[in-house]
């Protein structure tokens, strides 16, 4: 997984970079089998507020999350769970069957056998 940290009107400190890398370990677990996964943090400082954009690209899928607050460190605590929630929701959608569930058909076979 490739991690990139950028700043606009703000130079990300070494502390922010190290904290970001540590917090991105949660994301790294999700992409352990994808060596081309890319994580981009953009930190923008405007009007006294820090806006953090997080974009993750993996296997043609793109996930985005954004938040704004007075501290870039607080933004990390908000953005990463948002992104993990999006990924969980997408995984649930893929796992869900569109044509019906297996237990429904299994019940129908049992009823036919009884008749």
GROMACS .gro file of C-alpha atoms in nm:
model
  115
    1UNK     CA    1   0.000   0.000   0.000
    2UNK     CA    2   0.134   0.339  -0.102
    3UNK     CA    3   0.068   0.633   0.132
    4UNK     CA    4   0.098   0.994   0.013
    5UNK     CA    5   0.048   1.303   0.228
    6UNK     CA    6   0.009   1.644   0.066
    7UNK     CA    7  -0.056   1.990   0.202
    8UNK     CA    8  -0.195   2.306   0.048
    9UNK     CA    9  -0.118   2.629   0.233
   10UNK     CA   10   0.020   2.396   0.500
   11UNK     CA   11   0.332   2.183   0.528
   12UNK     CA   12   0.246   1.856   0.707
   13UNK     CA   13   0.477   1.810   1.005
   14UNK     CA   14   0.673   1.493   1.073
   15UNK     CA   15   0.448   1.425   1.371
   16UNK     CA   16   0.136   1.445   1.152
   17UNK     CA   17   0.298   1.212   0.899
   18UNK     CA   18   0.391   0.954   1.162
   19UNK     CA   19   0.046   0.965   1.325
   20UNK     CA   20  -0.115   0.929   0.982
   21UNK     CA   21   0.099   0.626   0.901
   22UNK     CA   22   0.012   0.468   1.234
   23UNK     CA   23  -0.361   0.525   1.189
   24UNK     CA   24  -0.346   0.394   0.832
   25UNK     CA   25  -0.250   0.051   0.962
   26UNK     CA   26  -0.624  -0.015   0.989
   27UNK     CA   27  -0.653   0.053   0.618
   28UNK     CA   28  -0.344  -0.154   0.540
   29UNK     CA   29  -0.514  -0.463   0.684
   30UNK     CA   30  -0.794  -0.423   0.431
   31UNK     CA   31  -0.551  -0.398   0.140
   32UNK     CA   32  -0.287  -0.649   0.249
   33UNK     CA   33  -0.330  -0.851  -0.072
   34UNK     CA   34  -0.327  -0.549  -0.306
   35UNK     CA   35   0.021  -0.410  -0.358
   36UNK     CA   36  -0.107  -0.134  -0.591
   37UNK     CA   37  -0.347   0.020  -0.337
   38UNK     CA   38  -0.297   0.394  -0.304
   39UNK     CA   39  -0.392   0.617  -0.010
   40UNK     CA   40  -0.379   0.997  -0.052
   41UNK     CA   41  -0.420   1.246   0.231
   42UNK     CA   42  -0.469   1.608   0.129
   43UNK     CA   43  -0.456   1.862   0.408
   44UNK     CA   44  -0.572   2.212   0.315
   45UNK     CA   45  -0.549   2.510   0.549
   46UNK     CA   46  -0.800   2.787   0.469
   47UNK     CA   47  -0.970   3.048   0.685
   48UNK     CA   48  -0.827   2.902   1.005
   49UNK     CA   49  -0.966   2.551   0.940
   50UNK     CA   50  -0.797   2.233   0.825
   51UNK     CA   51  -0.978   2.030   0.561
   52UNK     CA   52  -0.861   1.672   0.524
   53UNK     CA   53  -0.947   1.469   0.217
   54UNK     CA   54  -0.874   1.097   0.214
   55UNK     CA   55  -0.887   0.909  -0.115
   56UNK     CA   56  -0.820   0.535  -0.138
   57UNK     CA   57  -0.790   0.362  -0.474
   58UNK     CA   58  -0.769  -0.016  -0.502
   59UNK     CA   59  -0.858  -0.252  -0.786
   60UNK     CA   60  -1.062   0.009  -0.969
   61UNK     CA   61  -1.260   0.108  -0.659
   62UNK     CA   62  -1.228   0.458  -0.516
   63UNK     CA   63  -1.336   0.557  -0.167
   64UNK     CA   64  -1.342   0.920  -0.050
   65UNK     CA   65  -1.396   1.092   0.282
   66UNK     CA   66  -1.360   1.455   0.385
   67UNK     CA   67  -1.385   1.648   0.708
   68UNK     CA   68  -1.303   1.993   0.839
   69UNK     CA   69  -1.197   2.111   1.184
   70UNK     CA   70  -0.949   2.331   1.369
   71UNK     CA   71  -0.689   2.051   1.399
   72UNK     CA   72  -0.555   1.813   1.133
   73UNK     CA   73  -0.507   1.548   1.403
   74UNK     CA   74  -0.877   1.556   1.493
   75UNK     CA   75  -0.958   1.515   1.124
   76UNK     CA   76  -0.769   1.183   1.115
   77UNK     CA   77  -0.991   1.046   1.390
   78UNK     CA   78  -1.298   1.131   1.184
   79UNK     CA   79  -1.190   1.055   0.826
   80UNK     CA   80  -1.054   0.702   0.871
   81UNK     CA   81  -1.367   0.559   1.040
   82UNK     CA   82  -1.581   0.725   0.769
   83UNK     CA   83  -1.381   0.550   0.501
   84UNK     CA   84  -1.386   0.215   0.681
   85UNK     CA   85  -1.765   0.247   0.707
   86UNK     CA   86  -1.791   0.301   0.332
   87UNK     CA   87  -1.576  -0.003   0.268
   88UNK     CA   88  -1.785  -0.219   0.503
   89UNK     CA   89  -2.106  -0.104   0.339
   90UNK     CA   90  -1.970  -0.185  -0.008
   91UNK     CA   91  -1.859  -0.529   0.110
   92UNK     CA   92  -2.209  -0.597   0.248
   93UNK     CA   93  -2.364  -0.498  -0.085
   94UNK     CA   94  -2.136  -0.735  -0.276
   95UNK     CA   95  -2.213  -1.023  -0.042
   96UNK     CA   96  -2.587  -0.978  -0.060
   97UNK     CA   97  -2.759  -1.197  -0.316
   98UNK     CA   98  -2.985  -1.015  -0.561
   99UNK     CA   99  -3.207  -1.309  -0.661
  100UNK     CA  100  -3.306  -1.443  -0.322
  101UNK     CA  101  -3.140  -1.610  -0.031
  102UNK     CA  102  -3.047  -1.975   0.000
  103UNK     CA  103  -3.264  -2.051   0.308
  104UNK     CA  104  -3.581  -1.952   0.119
  105UNK     CA  105  -3.515  -2.208  -0.153
  106UNK     CA  106  -3.413  -2.472   0.098
  107UNK     CA  107  -3.752  -2.432   0.274
  108UNK     CA  108  -3.935  -2.473  -0.055
  109UNK     CA  109  -3.755  -2.801  -0.129
  110UNK     CA  110  -3.851  -2.939   0.212
  111UNK     CA  111  -4.219  -2.855   0.152
  112UNK     CA  112  -4.219  -3.024  -0.188
  113UNK     CA  113  -4.066  -3.339  -0.039
  114UNK     CA  114  -4.338  -3.353   0.229
  115UNK     CA  115  -4.618  -3.350  -0.029
   0.00000   0.00000   0.00000
